[in-house]
Tab-separated table of C-alpha atoms and ligand atoms in Angstrom:
chain	number	residue	atom	x	y	z
A	1	MET	CA	-24.682	72.913	2.629
A	2	GLU	CA	-26.567	72.919	6.077
A	3	GLY	CA	-24.693	71.731	8.952
A	4	ASP	CA	-20.662	70.995	8.977
A	5	PHE	CA	-20.341	67.491	7.996
A	6	VAL	CA	-20.138	65.224	4.702
A	7	VAL	CA	-21.199	61.654	4.396
A	8	THR	CA	-20.622	60.131	0.853
A	9	PRO	CA	-19.481	56.639	-0.147
A	10	TRP	CA	-16.235	58.013	-0.258
A	11	GLN	CA	-16.210	60.617	2.731
A	12	VAL	CA	-17.478	60.974	6.145
A	13	THR	CA	-16.305	64.149	8.565
A	14	GLY	CA	-17.561	66.064	11.016
A	15	ASP	CA	-19.847	65.667	13.839
A	16	ILE	CA	-23.067	63.868	11.922
A	17	ASP	CA	-26.396	65.334	12.458
A	18	TYR	CA	-28.452	61.507	11.688
A	19	ASP	CA	-31.938	63.374	11.548
A	20	GLN	CA	-30.814	65.876	9.150
A	21	LEU	CA	-29.132	63.431	7.209
A	22	ILE	CA	-32.331	61.516	6.714
A	23	GLN	CA	-33.971	65.119	5.518
A	24	ARG	CA	-30.991	65.269	3.163
A	25	PHE	CA	-30.947	61.999	1.680
A	26	GLY	CA	-35.157	61.904	1.470
A	27	THR	CA	-35.249	58.642	3.712
A	28	LYS	CA	-37.644	57.788	6.165
A	29	LYS	CA	-36.810	57.134	9.730
A	30	VAL	CA	-37.443	53.744	11.521
A	31	ASP	CA	-40.084	54.598	13.595
A	32	GLN	CA	-42.034	52.544	16.172
A	33	ALA	CA	-44.530	51.364	13.889
A	34	LEU	CA	-41.861	49.620	11.677
A	35	LEU	CA	-40.166	48.366	14.515
A	36	ASP	CA	-43.701	46.856	15.993
A	37	ARG	CA	-44.041	45.194	12.777
A	38	LEU	CA	-40.422	44.070	12.511
A	39	ALA	CA	-40.957	42.220	16.108
A	40	GLY	CA	-43.798	40.300	14.590
A	41	TYR	CA	-41.017	38.261	12.511
A	42	GLY	CA	-38.534	37.468	15.487
A	43	PRO	CA	-36.995	39.138	18.662
A	44	LEU	CA	-35.916	42.683	17.556
A	45	HIS	CA	-32.123	42.948	17.396
A	46	PRO	CA	-30.304	45.184	19.624
A	47	MET	CA	-29.145	47.604	16.503
A	48	LEU	CA	-33.172	48.100	15.698
A	49	ARG	CA	-34.021	48.790	19.654
A	50	ARG	CA	-31.306	51.072	20.010
A	51	GLY	CA	-31.421	53.192	16.775
A	52	VAL	CA	-28.367	52.035	15.210
A	53	VAL	CA	-30.585	50.934	12.451
A	54	TYR	CA	-32.345	54.079	12.442
A	55	SER	CA	-33.286	54.844	8.397
A	56	GLN	CA	-35.182	53.249	5.438
A	57	ARG	CA	-36.617	53.191	2.413
A	58	ASP	CA	-39.498	51.518	1.458
A	59	MET	CA	-39.500	48.643	4.094
A	60	GLU	CA	-43.378	48.547	4.616
A	61	TRP	CA	-43.920	47.729	0.954
A	62	LEU	CA	-41.127	44.800	1.153
A	63	LEU	CA	-42.981	43.448	4.419
A	64	ASP	CA	-46.221	43.513	2.544
A	65	LEU	CA	-44.962	41.417	-0.158
A	66	TYR	CA	-43.176	39.285	2.107
A	67	ASP	CA	-46.312	38.630	4.089
A	68	LYS	CA	-47.878	37.601	0.994
A	69	GLY	CA	-45.481	34.975	0.417
A	70	VAL	CA	-43.059	36.804	-2.254
A	71	LYS	CA	-39.643	36.244	-0.525
A	72	PHE	CA	-36.994	38.638	-0.904
A	73	SER	CA	-32.823	38.608	-1.073
A	74	LEU	CA	-30.535	40.599	0.822
A	75	TYR	CA	-27.792	42.436	-1.112
A	76	THR	CA	-24.758	44.378	0.775
A	77	GLY	CA	-21.173	44.600	0.445
A	78	ARG	CA	-17.501	45.650	0.979
A	79	GLY	CA	-15.019	47.825	-0.960
A	80	PRO	CA	-11.755	46.002	-0.239
A	81	SER	CA	-9.244	48.185	0.253
A	82	GLY	CA	-7.325	47.281	3.533
A	83	ASN	CA	-8.290	44.973	6.419
A	84	THR	CA	-11.919	44.600	8.028
A	85	HIS	CA	-12.269	46.281	10.900
A	86	LEU	CA	-15.194	46.466	13.594
A	87	GLY	CA	-16.979	49.412	11.554
A	88	HIS	CA	-17.242	47.010	8.717
A	89	LEU	CA	-18.445	44.281	10.369
A	90	MET	CA	-21.303	46.381	12.249
A	91	PRO	CA	-23.947	46.119	9.259
A	92	TRP	CA	-22.695	42.407	8.339
A	93	ILE	CA	-23.714	41.173	11.642
A	94	PHE	CA	-27.088	42.912	11.218
A	95	CYS	CA	-27.163	41.230	7.858
A	96	LYS	CA	-26.966	38.271	9.441
A	97	TYR	CA	-29.800	38.593	11.966
A	98	LEU	CA	-31.944	39.425	8.567
A	99	GLN	CA	-30.922	36.163	6.898
A	100	ASP	CA	-31.565	34.510	10.262
A	101	THR	CA	-35.217	35.985	10.717
A	102	PHE	CA	-36.269	36.015	7.197
A	103	GLY	CA	-34.292	32.782	5.481
A	104	ALA	CA	-33.161	35.348	2.950
A	105	PRO	CA	-30.135	34.521	0.288
A	106	LEU	CA	-27.792	37.065	0.432
A	107	TYR	CA	-25.264	38.617	-2.133
A	108	PHE	CA	-22.524	39.914	-0.979
A	109	GLN	CA	-20.312	42.423	-3.422
A	110	MET	CA	-16.959	42.638	-3.252
A	111	THR	CA	-16.058	45.683	-5.117
A	112	ASP	CA	-12.152	45.473	-6.029
A	113	ASP	CA	-12.687	47.408	-9.336
A	114	GLU	CA	-13.901	50.172	-7.139
A	115	LYS	CA	-10.802	50.283	-4.675
A	116	PHE	CA	-8.646	50.006	-7.861
A	117	LEU	CA	-10.366	53.205	-9.562
A	118	PHE	CA	-10.757	55.413	-6.278
A	119	ASN	CA	-7.308	54.672	-4.941
A	120	GLU	CA	-4.174	55.945	-6.282
A	121	GLY	CA	-1.933	53.874	-4.341
A	122	LEU	CA	-3.547	50.406	-4.621
A	123	SER	CA	-3.013	48.075	-7.714
A	124	LEU	CA	-5.699	45.572	-9.333
A	125	GLU	CA	-3.964	42.778	-7.604
A	126	ASP	CA	-3.979	44.676	-4.042
A	127	THR	CA	-7.721	45.044	-3.832
A	128	TYR	CA	-8.455	41.408	-5.507
A	129	GLN	CA	-6.205	39.906	-2.662
A	130	LYS	CA	-8.040	42.057	-0.043
A	131	ALA	CA	-11.341	40.973	-1.155
A	132	MET	CA	-10.402	37.440	-0.850
A	133	ASP	CA	-8.870	38.139	2.540
A	134	ASN	CA	-12.248	40.363	3.497
A	135	ALA	CA	-14.254	37.283	2.402
A	136	LEU	CA	-12.828	35.379	5.519
A	137	ASP	CA	-14.469	37.959	7.622
A	138	VAL	CA	-17.634	37.636	6.320
A	139	ILE	CA	-17.648	33.818	6.501
A	140	ALA	CA	-16.520	33.675	10.029
A	141	LEU	CA	-19.611	35.560	10.962
A	142	GLY	CA	-21.638	32.350	10.261
A	143	PHE	CA	-23.591	33.165	7.011
A	144	ASP	CA	-25.382	29.981	5.671
A	145	PRO	CA	-23.061	28.926	2.860
A	146	ASP	CA	-26.277	27.560	1.175
A	147	LYS	CA	-27.892	31.061	1.014
A	148	THR	CA	-24.601	33.430	0.817
A	149	LYS	CA	-22.738	34.312	-2.497
A	150	ILE	CA	-19.705	36.210	-2.456
A	151	ILE	CA	-19.204	38.236	-5.733
A	152	ILE	CA	-15.860	39.320	-6.726
A	153	ASP	CA	-16.493	42.014	-9.219
A	154	THR	CA	-13.466	41.231	-11.224
A	155	ASP	CA	-14.326	37.326	-11.171
A	156	CYS	CA	-17.763	38.190	-11.934
A	157	ILE	CA	-17.652	40.547	-14.730
A	158	ARG	CA	-19.513	38.879	-17.456
A	159	THR	CA	-22.387	38.275	-15.050
A	160	LEU	CA	-22.382	41.390	-13.858
A	161	TYR	CA	-21.768	43.723	-17.037
A	162	PRO	CA	-25.031	43.236	-19.109
A	163	LEU	CA	-27.015	44.608	-16.147
A	164	SER	CA	-24.232	47.263	-15.228
A	165	LEU	CA	-24.749	48.551	-19.028
A	166	LYS	CA	-28.309	48.761	-18.975
A	167	VAL	CA	-28.157	50.830	-15.576
A	168	ALA	CA	-25.254	52.891	-17.294
A	169	LYS	CA	-27.473	53.664	-20.149
A	170	LYS	CA	-29.712	55.000	-17.851
A	171	VAL	CA	-27.571	57.124	-15.990
A	172	THR	CA	-26.342	60.586	-17.273
A	173	PHE	CA	-23.132	62.106	-16.319
A	174	SER	CA	-24.997	65.396	-14.920
A	175	THR	CA	-26.497	62.689	-12.329
A	176	ALA	CA	-23.336	61.223	-11.444
A	177	LYS	CA	-21.739	64.553	-10.505
A	178	ALA	CA	-25.084	65.814	-8.815
A	179	VAL	CA	-25.000	62.412	-6.624
A	180	PHE	CA	-21.193	61.529	-5.755
A	181	GLY	CA	-19.792	65.141	-6.551
A	182	PHE	CA	-17.650	64.030	-9.465
A	183	ASP	CA	-15.920	66.640	-11.913
A	184	ASN	CA	-13.663	66.885	-14.962
A	185	SER	CA	-10.906	65.159	-13.438
A	186	THR	CA	-12.407	62.148	-12.315
A	187	ASN	CA	-11.444	58.951	-13.645
A	188	ILE	CA	-14.067	57.942	-16.316
A	189	GLY	CA	-13.827	54.696	-14.749
A	190	SER	CA	-15.198	56.007	-11.528
A	191	ILE	CA	-18.088	57.611	-13.328
A	192	PHE	CA	-18.989	54.285	-14.636
A	193	PHE	CA	-18.791	52.179	-11.499
A	194	THR	CA	-21.807	53.274	-9.966
A	195	SER	CA	-23.886	51.095	-12.354
A	196	VAL	CA	-21.296	47.879	-11.235
A	197	GLN	CA	-22.793	48.430	-7.638
A	198	SER	CA	-26.422	48.745	-8.660
A	199	ALA	CA	-26.008	45.220	-10.793
A	200	PRO	CA	-26.279	42.979	-7.822
A	201	ALA	CA	-29.711	44.315	-6.402
A	202	PHE	CA	-31.161	42.885	-10.142
A	203	LEU	CA	-28.886	39.717	-10.308
A	204	PRO	CA	-31.853	37.705	-8.164
A	205	SER	CA	-33.983	38.226	-10.550
A	206	VAL	CA	-32.424	37.649	-13.781
A	207	LEU	CA	-30.762	34.265	-12.051
A	208	GLU	CA	-34.186	33.335	-10.397
A	209	GLY	CA	-36.664	34.325	-13.587
A	210	ARG	CA	-39.123	36.101	-11.663
A	211	ASN	CA	-38.954	40.029	-10.244
A	212	VAL	CA	-37.256	39.376	-6.803
A	213	PRO	CA	-37.439	42.101	-3.972
A	214	ILE	CA	-34.330	43.305	-2.831
A	215	LEU	CA	-33.344	44.645	1.054
A	216	ILE	CA	-29.876	46.374	1.231
A	217	PRO	CA	-28.559	46.483	4.739
A	218	CYS	CA	-25.717	49.165	4.564
A	219	GLY	CA	-24.211	52.233	6.232
A	220	ILE	CA	-25.998	55.680	5.443
A	221	ASP	CA	-22.932	56.602	3.661
A	222	GLN	CA	-23.756	54.245	0.887
A	223	ASP	CA	-27.232	55.235	0.162
A	224	PRO	CA	-26.004	57.629	-2.725
A	225	HIS	CA	-25.449	54.585	-4.839
A	226	PHE	CA	-28.841	53.376	-4.140
A	227	ARG	CA	-30.423	56.094	-5.104
A	228	VAL	CA	-29.098	55.927	-8.405
A	229	THR	CA	-30.298	52.112	-8.491
A	230	ARG	CA	-33.674	52.370	-6.992
A	231	ASP	CA	-34.000	55.493	-9.822
A	232	VAL	CA	-33.105	53.761	-12.739
A	233	ALA	CA	-34.782	49.991	-11.430
A	234	GLU	CA	-38.665	50.400	-12.694
A	235	SER	CA	-37.620	51.727	-15.957
A	236	LEU	CA	-35.631	48.033	-16.390
A	237	GLY	CA	-38.368	46.060	-15.145
A	238	PHE	CA	-37.322	45.638	-11.844
A	239	TYR	CA	-38.698	46.587	-8.564
A	240	LYS	CA	-36.832	49.245	-6.825
A	241	PRO	CA	-34.614	47.762	-3.516
A	242	ALA	CA	-35.484	48.753	-0.050
A	243	LEU	CA	-32.980	49.609	2.461
A	244	LEU	CA	-31.922	49.566	6.043
A	245	HIS	CA	-29.400	52.139	6.998
A	246	THR	CA	-26.928	51.490	10.241
A	247	LYS	CA	-25.256	54.692	11.678
A	248	MET	CA	-21.344	55.058	11.164
A	249	PHE	CA	-19.433	52.749	13.802
A	250	PRO	CA	-17.833	55.292	16.416
A	251	GLY	CA	-14.474	55.803	16.287
A	252	LEU	CA	-12.436	55.467	19.622
A	253	THR	CA	-10.416	58.200	19.584
A	254	GLY	CA	-13.650	59.916	19.381
A	255	GLY	CA	-15.517	61.046	16.576
A	256	ASP	CA	-18.974	59.854	14.183
A	257	LYS	CA	-17.101	57.021	12.680
A	258	MET	CA	-14.021	54.406	12.634
A	259	SER	CA	-11.588	54.919	9.897
A	260	SER	CA	-8.411	53.028	8.318
A	261	SER	CA	-6.905	56.630	8.268
A	262	VAL	CA	-6.892	57.054	11.945
A	263	PRO	CA	-5.588	53.589	12.909
A	264	ASP	CA	-5.832	53.983	16.957
A	265	SER	CA	-9.178	54.866	16.477
A	266	THR	CA	-9.840	51.665	14.604
A	267	ILE	CA	-10.198	47.903	15.700
A	268	TYR	CA	-9.207	44.951	13.050
A	269	THR	CA	-10.398	41.807	13.428
A	270	THR	CA	-7.133	40.823	12.644
A	271	ASP	CA	-5.876	42.750	15.871
A	272	THR	CA	-4.015	40.816	18.949
A	273	ALA	CA	-5.084	40.899	22.457
A	274	LYS	CA	-2.316	43.258	23.452
A	275	VAL	CA	-3.124	45.932	20.937
A	276	VAL	CA	-6.959	46.014	21.510
A	277	ARG	CA	-6.203	46.637	25.134
A	278	ARG	CA	-3.717	49.284	23.961
A	279	LYS	CA	-6.514	51.217	22.011
A	280	VAL	CA	-8.886	50.870	24.251
A	281	GLY	CA	-6.742	52.035	26.999
A	282	ASN	CA	-6.261	55.221	24.949
A	283	ALA	CA	-9.472	55.482	23.891
A	284	PHE	CA	-11.305	59.149	24.312
A	285	THR	CA	-14.041	58.461	27.236
A	286	GLY	CA	-16.392	61.103	28.875
A	287	GLY	CA	-14.561	61.206	32.127
A	288	ALA	CA	-13.597	63.660	34.115
A	289	VAL	CA	-9.998	65.088	34.484
A	290	SER	CA	-9.127	62.709	37.637
A	291	ALA	CA	-10.582	59.795	39.436
A	292	GLU	CA	-11.769	61.768	42.603
A	293	GLU	CA	-13.111	64.347	40.485
A	294	GLN	CA	-15.110	61.776	38.727
A	295	ARG	CA	-16.332	60.131	41.710
A	296	LYS	CA	-17.495	63.792	42.671
A	297	THR	CA	-19.279	65.214	39.295
A	298	GLY	CA	-19.507	61.699	37.200
A	299	GLY	CA	-18.710	60.964	33.483
A	300	LYS	CA	-20.467	61.553	30.164
A	301	PRO	CA	-21.570	58.313	28.735
A	302	GLU	CA	-23.334	60.061	25.516
A	303	VAL	CA	-19.770	61.324	24.359
A	304	CYS	CA	-17.908	58.524	25.768
A	305	ALA	CA	-16.226	55.944	22.664
A	306	VAL	CA	-15.962	53.241	25.421
A	307	PHE	CA	-19.815	53.819	26.174
A	308	LYS	CA	-20.483	53.953	22.554
A	309	TYR	CA	-18.806	50.265	21.766
A	310	GLN	CA	-21.033	48.929	24.491
A	311	TYR	CA	-24.151	50.537	22.832
A	312	TYR	CA	-23.495	49.605	19.116
A	313	LEU	CA	-22.034	46.203	19.535
A	314	PHE	CA	-21.252	44.545	22.236
A	315	GLU	CA	-23.542	44.764	25.331
A	316	PRO	CA	-26.483	42.651	24.851
A	317	SER	CA	-28.676	43.813	27.386
A	318	ASP	CA	-30.565	47.076	27.564
A	319	GLN	CA	-31.022	46.537	31.100
A	320	ALA	CA	-27.112	46.326	31.671
A	321	LEU	CA	-26.187	49.504	29.495
A	322	ASP	CA	-28.874	51.846	31.432
A	323	ASP	CA	-26.973	50.423	34.549
A	324	LEU	CA	-23.565	51.186	32.956
A	325	ALA	CA	-25.086	55.043	31.989
A	326	ASP	CA	-26.615	55.633	35.396
A	327	ARG	CA	-23.301	54.499	37.501
A	328	CYS	CA	-21.060	56.518	35.022
A	329	ARG	CA	-23.405	59.427	35.228
A	330	LYS	CA	-23.198	59.241	39.299
A	331	GLY	CA	-19.196	58.322	39.407
A	332	ASP	CA	-19.846	54.887	40.765
A	333	VAL	CA	-17.882	53.431	38.104
A	334	LEU	CA	-14.243	55.112	36.389
A	335	CYS	CA	-13.096	54.789	33.062
A	336	GLY	CA	-10.428	52.246	34.059
A	337	GLU	CA	-12.848	49.718	35.143
A	338	CYS	CA	-14.927	50.425	32.170
A	339	LYS	CA	-12.020	50.033	29.667
A	340	LYS	CA	-11.304	46.672	30.951
A	341	MET	CA	-14.757	45.484	30.466
A	342	LEU	CA	-14.896	46.330	26.759
A	343	SER	CA	-11.427	45.013	26.010
A	344	ASP	CA	-12.259	41.957	27.679
A	345	ARG	CA	-14.911	41.552	26.053
A	346	LEU	CA	-13.198	42.770	22.623
A	347	VAL	CA	-10.574	40.186	23.122
A	348	HIS	CA	-13.202	37.190	23.772
A	349	PHE	CA	-14.959	38.409	20.586
A	350	LEU	CA	-11.891	38.656	18.209
A	351	GLU	CA	-10.283	35.585	19.627
A	352	GLY	CA	-13.589	33.434	18.496
A	353	HIS	CA	-13.769	35.645	15.105
A	354	GLN	CA	-9.946	34.955	14.446
A	355	ARG	CA	-10.474	31.383	15.026
A	356	ARG	CA	-13.504	31.069	12.618
A	357	ARG	CA	-11.953	33.633	10.139
A	358	GLU	CA	-8.898	30.580	9.696
A	359	GLU	CA	-11.591	28.218	9.593
A	360	ALA	CA	-13.043	30.053	6.755
A	361	LYS	CA	-9.947	29.587	4.558
A	362	SER	CA	-11.142	26.156	3.797
A	363	GLN	CA	-14.904	27.238	2.519
A	364	LEU	CA	-14.066	30.131	0.394
A	365	GLY	CA	-15.299	27.790	-2.682
A	366	ARG	CA	-18.308	27.373	-1.169
A	367	PHE	CA	-19.094	31.125	-0.677
A	368	ILE	CA	-17.636	32.814	-3.787
A	369	MET	CA	-19.607	33.118	-6.536
A	370	ARG	CA	-18.858	31.105	-9.568
A	371	CYS	CA	-19.399	33.267	-12.683
A	372	GLU	CA	-18.410	31.979	-16.370
B	1	SF4	FE1	-17.189	56.372	29.663
B	1	SF4	FE2	-17.367	54.041	31.400
B	1	SF4	FE3	-15.660	56.469	31.699
B	1	SF4	FE4	-18.540	56.612	31.601
B	1	SF4	S1	-17.036	55.585	33.235
B	1	SF4	S2	-16.888	57.946	31.014
B	1	SF4	S3	-18.892	55.041	30.188
B	1	SF4	S4	-15.543	54.729	30.193
């Protein structure tokens, strides 16, 4: 395998070469022509402008249909194995932008079955409870309740199962092994699972009684699932879903991905202000060994986790971001000041999010899809 990084739906390790990943997965870069076209529907989201949303499949086709009046639906999801962190929130925030820009309905799948099958230590009750808890974070982002349905797999399996079966009949074990790296020790539920993850991509077509184009915004690590979905779609009479991929949200302690297995690299949506300030205080930066040295030599924003947080999610102004990078390189700003600025922003964001999360408890009934 080229490079020394691994990106699968269940494992992300090493320094990710995102351009090489496009080659590996056979996707297409989000190029200037697509950005120009997207800008015609509304202001470009900073994640698009900054290349955080950087890879795609079939976006031109989807927009051609949209321009002819064919409305699409959005589909994304979450494997509910624990608390929600900012890395999960990032593609959902982008998804909300897509819903707002295109007025698209969203189907949000909570794969409580997947997390039960793939995690030795989690019971089905655990993953179900996490699905309900994570749903609060989705609702707190402000999705339109009239256009958003959260599907909890084990609740909705009667609806998903016929579609899953149709997918499963088209996918061989050999394909599942090649795409996901399964072997003979893999439990048979895991082998079947990708067909359940495909089902919501076809569900809008079944519900609306027409072939509904689908756009899936997701982390690039989820692309293997949807390669399988796309491979079987046309033979089942559906469109292949289009995709927009985000890069992985960086960890605070350095590295390419925020990970629940390294708690200090991760800001959870339920973290207190004190915890946030401690984690940011310990973050990996591109600063020099001493303040004096840094004033002389400057810092390296391109490797700095604190800078990356501003870049990926928290600094809306491109100009302010350029200024910060410039001041860092010249040694005009020191890491302590920078960490304080990020902590203040994170605390402010989380205070609002946690308030909306509480309010979301009374709205669950409007968002969770009812299935017979
Ligand atoms: Fe990072 Fe800010 Fe330190 Fe520069 S000054 S290395 S951007 S924390």
